[in-house]
Amino acid sequence: MPNTKRRRLVATAIAVTLGATALAACGSSDDDGGSESSGPVSLTYWTWTPGMDKVVKLWNDGPGKADQIKVTVQKQASGDDLVAKILTAHKAGNGPDLVQAEYQALPTLVSNDALADISKNVGDAKSKFADGVWQQTTLGTDAVYAIPQDIGPMMFYYREDLFKQYGLTVPTTWEQFAETARALKKKSPDTDLTTFSANDSGLFAGLAQQAGAKWWTTSGDKWKVGIDDAATKKVADFWGGLVKEGAIDNQPMYTPAWNKALDTGKQIAWVSAVWAPGTLASAAPSTKGKWAVAPLPQWSASENVTGSWGGSSTGVTTDSKNKKAAAKFAAWLNTDGDALNALAKEGGIYPASTSAQLSGAFTTPPEYFANQPDFYKVAANVAKTTAPSAWGPNVNVAYTTFKDAFAAAAKNKSDFSAALAKMQSDTVADMKKQGFEVSE
């Protein structure tokens, strides 16, 4: 890897992990817009959100038409596939104007000079978001690399009727969570409080984030990988211990067996995120109206923090010839009330904009949770407590190793610490292979 790229990525990491607001923006020199078209503008937007074409039509028929800015949606795959496609297009100099990007992908895109600094062109957008959410798109600098779109604050879902039947209290700490799991096993040996699943890395990452984990940091000009730090080890040991003693199940999520466990009451709780109602509605249709949501259990009674599982943003690429127009659209898409209502209706997203979290589509609970009128009030309060993130250049490698190593450990009820060590070593090895300097 060229030294300039490595320095750029390390600088980005310092900003992300230390919040160095004085750090100079890493964007390209023409990130403030460069030469813009004076007449009608046509923009392309790569996104995976369902129904985005209907949302964008509101812009094309309204503000966009007045501003002579037309946006065309080009549906894409999500996750690592889209990141790779964006970088390939950027290297060829023919990237789109706008891209949807998950928060953990932003450091990689910024370090490869694929995202522009749009800080001069987004008006007062910052005031629409919680500080922790906005930080994810600025990487802790004075630059702005994207506008937050949706977030996934983590919460605790439980069968309200079965908790009452078994005489259980909703846990507010993880210690109480473990005690609840054991108490349930004594009362109903064939019933599980929940399961530990290794087929969605974002769940574990969010739990580690809540515990204070910092998976990627820097020391001088070198990266430091802390996936096996004390906070993450605490999380791994906690869940590994519950699996090993049989206090909770060890099957993966999203399978027919998991769906059946939820639908029949064999699993009566789920640590998930704000988007869970949609999953529960399809996985456990017969239990509609029987679930409730509460804040995530805490590591100590005095804490009030949650992790994030999912979420994405809208960025403007450095390849765009019309960055100001693209930034104007990105800000509208993620702060305008009508746009956010349409995003909720068509795409099923939970908005990052704080003003939208208790208005429009979010004034009434999800249909599946009609029994809990304050569902979105709980979600909005939890969202404010989202812990800061610390992402690095090869999240994909860490996530892949997690799925393999932790899946085996959960299945065999073996030591989760060994799986965590594997995740750490594979991530470090990959960074060194790519040419990054990593401190031991």
CSV table of C-alpha atoms in Angstrom, one decimal:
chain,number,residue,atom,x,y,z
A,1,MET,CA,0.0,0.0,0.0
A,2,PRO,CA,1.4,3.5,-0.9
A,3,ASN,CA,2.6,5.5,2.1
A,4,THR,CA,0.2,8.3,1.3
A,5,LYS,CA,-2.8,6.1,1.5
A,6,ARG,CA,-1.6,4.5,4.8
A,7,ARG,CA,-1.0,8.0,6.3
A,8,ARG,CA,-4.5,9.0,5.2
A,9,LEU,CA,-6.1,6.0,6.7
A,10,VAL,CA,-4.2,6.3,10.0
A,11,ALA,CA,-5.2,10.0,10.1
A,12,THR,CA,-8.8,8.9,9.6
A,13,ALA,CA,-8.5,6.3,12.4
A,14,ILE,CA,-7.1,8.9,14.8
A,15,ALA,CA,-10.1,11.1,14.1
A,16,VAL,CA,-12.5,8.2,14.6
A,17,THR,CA,-11.1,6.9,17.8
A,18,LEU,CA,-9.9,10.0,19.5
A,19,GLY,CA,-12.4,12.6,18.2
A,20,ALA,CA,-9.6,14.9,17.1
A,21,THR,CA,-11.7,17.8,15.8
A,22,ALA,CA,-8.7,19.8,14.9
A,23,LEU,CA,-7.6,17.2,12.4
A,24,ALA,CA,-7.6,18.5,8.9
A,25,ALA,CA,-10.2,17.0,6.6
A,26,CYS,CA,-9.0,14.1,4.6
A,27,GLY,CA,-11.2,14.8,1.5
A,28,SER,CA,-9.9,15.8,-1.9
A,29,SER,CA,-9.1,19.4,-2.6
A,30,ASP,CA,-12.3,20.0,-4.6
A,31,ASP,CA,-14.6,18.5,-2.0
A,32,ASP,CA,-16.4,21.8,-1.6
A,33,GLY,CA,-17.9,21.3,-5.0
A,34,GLY,CA,-15.3,22.1,-7.6
A,35,SER,CA,-16.8,23.2,-10.9
A,36,GLU,CA,-20.5,22.7,-10.8
A,37,SER,CA,-23.0,22.6,-13.7
A,38,SER,CA,-24.9,25.8,-14.1
A,39,GLY,CA,-27.9,24.3,-15.8
A,40,PRO,CA,-30.0,21.2,-15.2
A,41,VAL,CA,-28.2,18.5,-13.2
A,42,SER,CA,-28.6,14.7,-13.4
A,43,LEU,CA,-27.4,12.6,-10.4
A,44,THR,CA,-27.1,8.9,-10.0
A,45,TYR,CA,-27.6,7.3,-6.6
A,46,TRP,CA,-26.5,3.8,-5.6
A,47,THR,CA,-28.7,2.3,-2.9
A,48,TRP,CA,-30.2,-0.9,-1.7
A,49,THR,CA,-33.1,0.5,0.3
A,50,PRO,CA,-36.5,-0.9,-0.9
A,51,GLY,CA,-38.8,1.6,-2.5
A,52,MET,CA,-36.2,4.3,-2.8
A,53,ASP,CA,-37.3,5.2,-6.3
A,54,LYS,CA,-40.7,6.2,-4.8
A,55,VAL,CA,-39.0,8.4,-2.2
A,56,VAL,CA,-36.7,10.0,-4.8
A,57,LYS,CA,-39.8,10.8,-7.0
A,58,LEU,CA,-40.9,13.2,-4.2
A,59,TRP,CA,-37.6,15.1,-4.8
A,60,ASN,CA,-37.8,14.9,-8.6
A,61,ASP,CA,-41.4,16.2,-8.6
A,62,GLY,CA,-40.8,18.8,-5.9
A,63,PRO,CA,-37.6,20.5,-4.7
A,64,GLY,CA,-35.4,18.8,-7.3
A,65,LYS,CA,-37.6,20.0,-10.1
A,66,ALA,CA,-37.4,23.6,-8.9
A,67,ASP,CA,-33.7,23.3,-8.5
A,68,GLN,CA,-33.3,21.5,-11.8
A,69,ILE,CA,-31.7,18.6,-10.0
A,70,LYS,CA,-32.9,15.1,-11.1
A,71,VAL,CA,-31.8,12.0,-9.2
A,72,THR,CA,-31.9,8.5,-10.7
A,73,VAL,CA,-31.9,5.5,-8.4
A,74,GLN,CA,-29.7,2.5,-9.3
A,75,LYS,CA,-30.5,-0.4,-7.0
A,76,GLN,CA,-27.4,-2.3,-5.7
A,77,ALA,CA,-26.5,-5.1,-3.4
A,78,SER,CA,-25.6,-4.1,0.2
A,79,GLY,CA,-22.7,-4.7,2.5
A,80,ASP,CA,-19.2,-5.6,1.3
A,81,ASP,CA,-20.4,-6.2,-2.3
A,82,LEU,CA,-21.4,-2.5,-2.6
A,83,VAL,CA,-18.2,-1.2,-1.0
A,84,ALA,CA,-16.1,-3.3,-3.4
A,85,LYS,CA,-18.2,-2.0,-6.4
A,86,ILE,CA,-17.9,1.6,-5.2
A,87,LEU,CA,-14.1,1.3,-4.9
A,88,THR,CA,-13.8,-0.4,-8.3
A,89,ALA,CA,-15.9,2.4,-9.9
A,90,HIS,CA,-13.8,5.0,-8.2
A,91,LYS,CA,-10.5,3.6,-9.4
A,92,ALA,CA,-12.0,3.7,-12.9
A,93,GLY,CA,-13.1,7.3,-12.4
A,94,ASN,CA,-16.8,6.6,-13.1
A,95,GLY,CA,-18.4,6.3,-9.8
A,96,PRO,CA,-22.0,7.5,-9.1
A,97,ASP,CA,-22.8,10.8,-7.6
A,98,LEU,CA,-24.3,9.4,-4.4
A,99,VAL,CA,-23.9,6.2,-2.5
A,100,GLN,CA,-25.6,4.5,0.5
A,101,ALA,CA,-23.0,3.3,2.9
A,102,GLU,CA,-23.1,1.5,6.2
A,103,TYR,CA,-21.3,3.4,9.0
A,104,GLN,CA,-18.6,0.8,9.4
A,105,ALA,CA,-17.7,1.2,5.7
A,106,LEU,CA,-17.1,4.9,5.9
A,107,PRO,CA,-13.4,4.8,7.1
A,108,THR,CA,-12.6,2.4,4.2
A,109,LEU,CA,-14.3,4.6,1.6
A,110,VAL,CA,-12.8,7.8,3.0
A,111,SER,CA,-9.3,6.4,3.1
A,112,ASN,CA,-9.6,5.4,-0.5
A,113,ASP,CA,-10.6,9.0,-1.4
A,114,ALA,CA,-14.0,7.7,-2.6
A,115,LEU,CA,-16.1,10.1,-0.5
A,116,ALA,CA,-16.1,13.9,-0.6
A,117,ASP,CA,-16.2,16.3,2.3
A,118,ILE,CA,-19.6,18.0,2.0
A,119,SER,CA,-19.4,20.0,5.2
A,120,LYS,CA,-19.9,23.3,3.3
A,121,ASN,CA,-23.0,22.2,1.6
A,122,VAL,CA,-25.3,20.6,4.1
A,123,GLY,CA,-26.5,23.6,6.0
A,124,ASP,CA,-27.7,22.9,9.5
A,125,ALA,CA,-28.1,19.2,9.0
A,126,LYS,CA,-25.9,18.5,12.1
A,127,SER,CA,-28.6,19.8,14.4
A,128,LYS,CA,-31.0,17.1,13.2
A,129,PHE,CA,-29.0,14.2,14.7
A,130,ALA,CA,-27.7,13.0,18.0
A,131,ASP,CA,-24.0,13.7,18.5
A,132,GLY,CA,-23.0,10.0,18.5
A,133,VAL,CA,-24.8,9.4,15.2
A,134,TRP,CA,-23.3,12.5,13.5
A,135,GLN,CA,-19.8,11.5,14.7
A,136,GLN,CA,-20.0,8.4,12.6
A,137,THR,CA,-20.3,10.4,9.4
A,138,THR,CA,-17.7,13.0,10.3
A,139,LEU,CA,-15.2,10.4,11.6
A,140,GLY,CA,-14.5,12.9,14.4
A,141,THR,CA,-13.2,15.6,12.2
A,142,ASP,CA,-14.5,19.0,10.9
A,143,ALA,CA,-15.3,17.2,7.6
A,144,VAL,CA,-18.7,15.6,6.7
A,145,TYR,CA,-18.5,12.5,4.6
A,146,ALA,CA,-22.1,11.5,4.6
A,147,ILE,CA,-25.5,12.3,6.0
A,148,PRO,CA,-26.9,9.8,8.5
A,149,GLN,CA,-30.0,8.0,7.1
A,150,ASP,CA,-31.0,5.2,9.4
A,151,ILE,CA,-29.8,3.8,12.7
A,152,GLY,CA,-30.2,0.5,14.7
A,153,PRO,CA,-30.1,1.2,18.4
A,154,MET,CA,-30.2,-2.1,20.3
A,155,MET,CA,-33.0,-3.0,22.7
A,156,PHE,CA,-34.4,-6.0,24.6
A,157,TYR,CA,-37.5,-7.7,23.3
A,158,TYR,CA,-39.4,-10.1,25.4
A,159,ARG,CA,-42.7,-12.1,25.5
A,160,GLU,CA,-44.7,-10.0,28.0
A,161,ASP,CA,-47.2,-12.8,28.5
A,162,LEU,CA,-44.7,-15.5,29.2
A,163,PHE,CA,-42.6,-13.3,31.5
A,164,LYS,CA,-45.7,-12.9,33.5
A,165,GLN,CA,-46.5,-16.6,33.3
A,166,TYR,CA,-43.1,-17.7,34.5
A,167,GLY,CA,-42.9,-14.9,37.1
A,168,LEU,CA,-39.9,-13.2,35.5
A,169,THR,CA,-38.8,-9.6,35.8
A,170,VAL,CA,-37.4,-7.7,32.8
A,171,PRO,CA,-33.6,-7.5,33.5
A,172,THR,CA,-32.0,-4.1,33.7
A,173,THR,CA,-28.4,-5.4,34.0
A,174,TRP,CA,-26.6,-8.3,32.3
A,175,GLU,CA,-26.2,-10.0,35.7
A,176,GLN,CA,-29.9,-10.0,36.1
A,177,PHE,CA,-30.2,-11.2,32.5
A,178,ALA,CA,-28.1,-14.3,33.3
A,179,GLU,CA,-30.1,-14.9,36.5
A,180,THR,CA,-33.4,-14.6,34.5
A,181,ALA,CA,-32.1,-17.2,32.0
A,182,ARG,CA,-31.2,-19.6,34.7
A,183,ALA,CA,-34.5,-19.1,36.6
A,184,LEU,CA,-36.5,-19.8,33.4
A,185,LYS,CA,-34.5,-23.0,32.8
A,186,LYS,CA,-35.5,-24.2,36.3
A,187,LYS,CA,-39.1,-23.5,35.8
A,188,SER,CA,-39.3,-24.7,32.2
A,189,PRO,CA,-36.3,-26.8,31.1
A,190,ASP,CA,-37.4,-26.9,27.4
A,191,THR,CA,-37.7,-23.1,27.2
A,192,ASP,CA,-34.8,-20.6,26.5
A,193,LEU,CA,-34.6,-17.0,27.4
A,194,THR,CA,-32.7,-16.4,24.1
A,195,THR,CA,-30.0,-17.8,21.9
A,196,PHE,CA,-26.4,-16.8,21.1
A,197,SER,CA,-26.1,-16.6,17.3
A,198,ALA,CA,-23.0,-16.3,15.3
A,199,ASN,CA,-24.6,-15.7,11.9
A,200,ASP,CA,-24.9,-11.9,12.2
A,201,SER,CA,-21.6,-10.2,13.2
A,202,GLY,CA,-23.4,-6.9,13.8
A,203,LEU,CA,-25.1,-8.3,16.9
A,204,PHE,CA,-21.8,-9.1,18.6
A,205,ALA,CA,-20.2,-5.9,17.4
A,206,GLY,CA,-23.1,-3.9,18.9
A,207,LEU,CA,-22.8,-5.7,22.3
A,208,ALA,CA,-19.1,-5.0,22.4
A,209,GLN,CA,-19.7,-1.4,21.5
A,210,GLN,CA,-22.1,-1.1,24.4
A,211,ALA,CA,-19.4,-2.5,26.7
A,212,GLY,CA,-16.9,0.2,25.6
A,213,ALA,CA,-14.9,-1.8,23.0
A,214,LYS,CA,-12.6,0.0,20.6
A,215,TRP,CA,-11.7,-2.5,18.0
A,216,TRP,CA,-9.5,-0.2,15.9
A,217,THR,CA,-7.3,2.6,17.3
A,218,THR,CA,-4.0,4.1,16.4
A,219,SER,CA,-0.7,4.7,18.1
A,220,GLY,CA,1.6,7.1,16.3
A,221,ASP,CA,1.7,6.0,12.7
A,222,LYS,CA,0.5,2.5,13.5
A,223,TRP,CA,-2.8,0.8,13.8
A,224,LYS,CA,-3.7,-1.1,16.9
A,225,VAL,CA,-6.4,-3.8,16.8
A,226,GLY,CA,-8.2,-4.3,20.0
A,227,ILE,CA,-10.9,-6.8,19.1
A,228,ASP,CA,-9.8,-8.9,22.0
A,229,ASP,CA,-9.7,-6.0,24.4
A,230,ALA,CA,-11.1,-6.3,28.0
A,231,ALA,CA,-14.5,-5.0,27.0
A,232,THR,CA,-15.0,-7.4,24.2
A,233,LYS,CA,-13.6,-10.3,26.2
A,234,LYS,CA,-16.1,-9.5,29.0
A,235,VAL,CA,-18.9,-9.8,26.4
A,236,ALA,CA,-17.5,-13.0,24.9
A,237,ASP,CA,-17.0,-14.7,28.3
A,238,PHE,CA,-20.5,-13.7,29.4
A,239,TRP,CA,-22.3,-15.2,26.4
A,240,GLY,CA,-19.9,-18.2,26.2
A,241,GLY,CA,-20.5,-19.0,29.8
A,242,LEU,CA,-24.3,-19.0,29.4
A,243,VAL,CA,-24.0,-21.2,26.3
A,244,LYS,CA,-21.6,-23.6,28.0
A,245,GLU,CA,-23.8,-24.1,31.1
A,246,GLY,CA,-26.9,-24.5,28.9
A,247,ALA,CA,-28.7,-21.4,30.3
A,248,ILE,CA,-29.5,-20.2,26.8
A,249,ASP,CA,-29.7,-21.8,23.4
A,250,ASN,CA,-26.9,-21.9,20.9
A,251,GLN,CA,-28.7,-22.1,17.6
A,252,PRO,CA,-28.3,-19.4,14.9
A,253,MET,CA,-30.9,-16.8,14.1
A,254,TYR,CA,-33.0,-16.5,11.0
A,255,THR,CA,-33.4,-20.3,10.5
A,256,PRO,CA,-36.8,-22.2,10.4
A,257,ALA,CA,-35.9,-23.7,13.8
A,258,TRP,CA,-35.3,-20.3,15.3
A,259,ASN,CA,-38.5,-18.9,13.8
A,260,LYS,CA,-40.4,-21.8,15.3
A,261,ALA,CA,-38.8,-21.3,18.7
A,262,LEU,CA,-40.0,-17.7,18.7
A,263,ASP,CA,-43.4,-18.5,17.4
A,264,THR,CA,-44.1,-21.3,19.8
A,265,GLY,CA,-42.7,-19.6,22.9
A,266,LYS,CA,-39.6,-21.9,23.2
A,267,GLN,CA,-37.5,-18.7,23.0
A,268,ILE,CA,-39.1,-15.9,24.9
A,269,ALA,CA,-36.7,-13.0,24.4
A,270,TRP,CA,-34.3,-11.5,21.8
A,271,VAL,CA,-31.5,-9.0,22.1
A,272,SER,CA,-32.0,-7.0,18.9
A,273,ALA,CA,-32.4,-3.5,17.4
A,274,VAL,CA,-35.2,-1.1,16.6
A,275,TRP,CA,-35.9,-2.9,13.3
A,276,ALA,CA,-36.9,-6.1,15.1
A,277,PRO,CA,-40.7,-5.8,14.7
A,278,GLY,CA,-40.4,-6.5,11.0
A,279,THR,CA,-38.3,-9.7,11.6
A,280,LEU,CA,-40.6,-10.8,14.4
A,281,ALA,CA,-43.7,-10.3,12.2
A,282,SER,CA,-42.4,-12.7,9.6
A,283,ALA,CA,-40.7,-15.2,12.0
A,284,ALA,CA,-43.3,-15.4,14.7
A,285,PRO,CA,-46.7,-14.2,13.2
A,286,SER,CA,-48.9,-16.0,15.8
A,287,THR,CA,-47.3,-14.0,18.7
A,288,LYS,CA,-48.3,-10.6,17.4
A,289,GLY,CA,-49.2,-8.3,20.3
A,290,LYS,CA,-47.5,-10.5,22.9
A,291,TRP,CA,-44.1,-8.9,22.8
A,292,ALA,CA,-42.8,-5.8,24.5
A,293,VAL,CA,-39.5,-3.8,24.3
A,294,ALA,CA,-37.3,-2.4,26.9
A,295,PRO,CA,-33.8,-0.8,27.0
A,296,LEU,CA,-30.8,-3.1,26.7
A,297,PRO,CA,-29.5,-4.5,30.0
A,298,GLN,CA,-26.5,-2.6,31.4
A,299,TRP,CA,-23.1,-3.8,32.7
A,300,SER,CA,-23.7,-1.8,35.8
A,301,ALA,CA,-26.9,-0.3,37.3
A,302,SER,CA,-25.4,3.3,37.0
A,303,GLU,CA,-24.9,3.1,33.2
A,304,ASN,CA,-27.3,4.0,30.4
A,305,VAL,CA,-25.8,3.1,27.1
A,306,THR,CA,-26.6,1.0,24.1
A,307,GLY,CA,-24.9,-0.5,21.1
A,308,SER,CA,-25.8,-0.1,17.4
A,309,TRP,CA,-26.8,-3.0,15.1
A,310,GLY,CA,-27.1,-1.7,11.6
A,311,GLY,CA,-27.6,1.7,10.0
A,312,SER,CA,-26.4,3.5,7.0
A,313,SER,CA,-25.8,7.0,5.5
A,314,THR,CA,-25.8,8.8,2.2
A,315,GLY,CA,-22.5,10.0,0.9
A,316,VAL,CA,-21.4,12.1,-2.1
A,317,THR,CA,-18.5,10.6,-4.1
A,318,THR,CA,-15.3,12.4,-5.1
A,319,ASP,CA,-16.1,11.4,-8.7
A,320,SER,CA,-19.3,13.5,-8.8
A,321,LYS,CA,-19.1,16.5,-11.0
A,322,ASN,CA,-22.0,18.1,-9.0
A,323,LYS,CA,-21.1,17.7,-5.4
A,324,LYS,CA,-23.1,20.7,-4.2
A,325,ALA,CA,-26.3,19.5,-5.8
A,326,ALA,CA,-25.7,15.9,-4.6
A,327,ALA,CA,-25.1,17.2,-1.0
A,328,LYS,CA,-28.3,19.2,-1.2
A,329,PHE,CA,-30.2,16.1,-2.2
A,330,ALA,CA,-28.5,14.0,0.5
A,331,ALA,CA,-29.5,16.5,3.2
A,332,TRP,CA,-33.1,16.7,2.0
A,333,LEU,CA,-33.4,12.9,1.8
A,334,ASN,CA,-32.4,12.5,5.4
A,335,THR,CA,-33.9,15.5,7.2
A,336,ASP,CA,-37.1,16.4,5.3
A,337,GLY,CA,-40.3,15.2,7.0
A,338,ASP,CA,-42.0,14.0,3.9
A,339,ALA,CA,-38.9,12.2,2.7
A,340,LEU,CA,-38.4,10.5,6.0
A,341,ASN,CA,-42.1,9.4,6.2
A,342,ALA,CA,-41.7,7.9,2.7
A,343,LEU,CA,-38.5,6.2,3.7
A,344,ALA,CA,-40.3,4.7,6.7
A,345,LYS,CA,-43.3,3.6,4.6
A,346,GLU,CA,-41.4,2.3,1.6
A,347,GLY,CA,-38.1,1.2,3.0
A,348,GLY,CA,-39.1,0.3,6.6
A,349,ILE,CA,-36.2,2.3,8.0
A,350,TYR,CA,-35.8,3.9,11.5
A,351,PRO,CA,-34.6,7.4,10.8
A,352,ALA,CA,-31.4,8.8,12.2
A,353,SER,CA,-33.0,12.3,12.3
A,354,THR,CA,-34.1,12.9,15.9
A,355,SER,CA,-37.0,15.1,14.8
A,356,ALA,CA,-38.5,12.2,12.8
A,357,GLN,CA,-38.2,9.6,15.5
A,358,LEU,CA,-41.4,10.8,17.2
A,359,SER,CA,-43.3,12.2,14.3
A,360,GLY,CA,-45.1,11.1,11.2
A,361,ALA,CA,-44.9,7.3,10.8
A,362,PHE,CA,-43.5,7.0,14.3
A,363,THR,CA,-46.4,8.5,16.3
A,364,THR,CA,-48.0,5.1,16.4
A,365,PRO,CA,-46.3,1.8,17.3
A,366,PRO,CA,-45.5,-0.9,14.7
A,367,GLU,CA,-48.7,-3.0,14.0
A,368,TYR,CA,-46.9,-6.0,15.5
A,369,PHE,CA,-46.5,-4.0,18.8
A,370,ALA,CA,-49.9,-2.4,18.9
A,371,ASN,CA,-50.0,-3.5,22.6
A,372,GLN,CA,-47.2,-1.1,23.4
A,373,PRO,CA,-48.2,2.5,22.5
A,374,ASP,CA,-44.9,3.9,23.7
A,375,PHE,CA,-42.7,1.7,21.5
A,376,TYR,CA,-41.2,4.6,19.5
A,377,LYS,CA,-40.8,6.7,22.6
A,378,VAL,CA,-38.7,4.0,24.2
A,379,ALA,CA,-36.7,3.6,20.9
A,380,ALA,CA,-36.1,7.4,20.7
A,381,ASN,CA,-34.8,7.6,24.3
A,382,VAL,CA,-32.6,4.5,23.8
A,383,ALA,CA,-31.2,6.0,20.5
A,384,LYS,CA,-29.9,9.0,22.4
A,385,THR,CA,-27.6,6.7,24.4
A,386,THR,CA,-25.8,5.1,21.5
A,387,ALA,CA,-22.1,4.5,22.3
A,388,PRO,CA,-19.5,5.9,19.9
A,389,SER,CA,-18.0,3.6,17.3
A,390,ALA,CA,-14.4,2.8,16.3
A,391,TRP,CA,-14.2,1.1,12.9
A,392,GLY,CA,-11.2,0.2,10.8
A,393,PRO,CA,-10.1,-0.7,7.3
A,394,ASN,CA,-11.0,-4.4,7.3
A,395,VAL,CA,-14.3,-4.9,9.1
A,396,ASN,CA,-15.2,-7.5,6.6
A,397,VAL,CA,-12.3,-9.8,7.6
A,398,ALA,CA,-13.2,-9.4,11.3
A,399,TYR,CA,-16.8,-10.2,10.6
A,400,THR,CA,-16.1,-13.2,8.5
A,401,THR,CA,-13.8,-14.7,11.1
A,402,PHE,CA,-16.4,-14.1,13.8
A,403,LYS,CA,-19.0,-16.0,11.9
A,404,ASP,CA,-16.7,-19.0,11.5
A,405,ALA,CA,-14.9,-19.1,14.9
A,406,PHE,CA,-17.9,-18.2,17.0
A,407,ALA,CA,-20.3,-20.5,15.2
A,408,ALA,CA,-18.0,-23.4,15.9
A,409,ALA,CA,-17.6,-22.3,19.6
A,410,ALA,CA,-21.3,-21.9,20.1
A,411,LYS,CA,-22.1,-25.3,18.4
A,412,ASN,CA,-19.5,-27.1,20.5
A,413,LYS,CA,-20.1,-25.0,23.7
A,414,SER,CA,-16.3,-24.4,23.7
A,415,ASP,CA,-14.3,-21.4,25.0
A,416,PHE,CA,-15.4,-18.2,23.4
A,417,SER,CA,-12.1,-16.6,24.3
A,418,ALA,CA,-10.3,-18.8,21.8
A,419,ALA,CA,-12.7,-17.7,19.1
A,420,LEU,CA,-12.1,-14.1,20.0
A,421,ALA,CA,-8.4,-14.6,19.8
A,422,LYS,CA,-8.8,-16.1,16.3
A,423,MET,CA,-10.8,-13.0,15.3
A,424,GLN,CA,-8.1,-10.8,16.6
A,425,SER,CA,-5.2,-12.7,14.9
A,426,ASP,CA,-6.9,-13.0,11.5
A,427,THR,CA,-7.7,-9.3,11.5
A,428,VAL,CA,-4.2,-8.3,12.3
A,429,ALA,CA,-2.7,-10.7,9.8
A,430,ASP,CA,-4.9,-9.3,7.0
A,431,MET,CA,-3.9,-5.8,7.8
A,432,LYS,CA,-0.3,-6.6,7.7
A,433,LYS,CA,-0.8,-8.5,4.4
A,434,GLN,CA,-2.4,-5.3,3.0
A,435,GLY,CA,0.7,-3.3,4.0
A,436,PHE,CA,-0.6,-1.6,7.2
A,437,GLU,CA,1.7,-1.1,10.1
A,438,VAL,CA,0.2,-2.7,13.1
A,439,SER,CA,1.6,-2.4,16.6
A,440,GLU,CA,1.6,-5.6,18.7
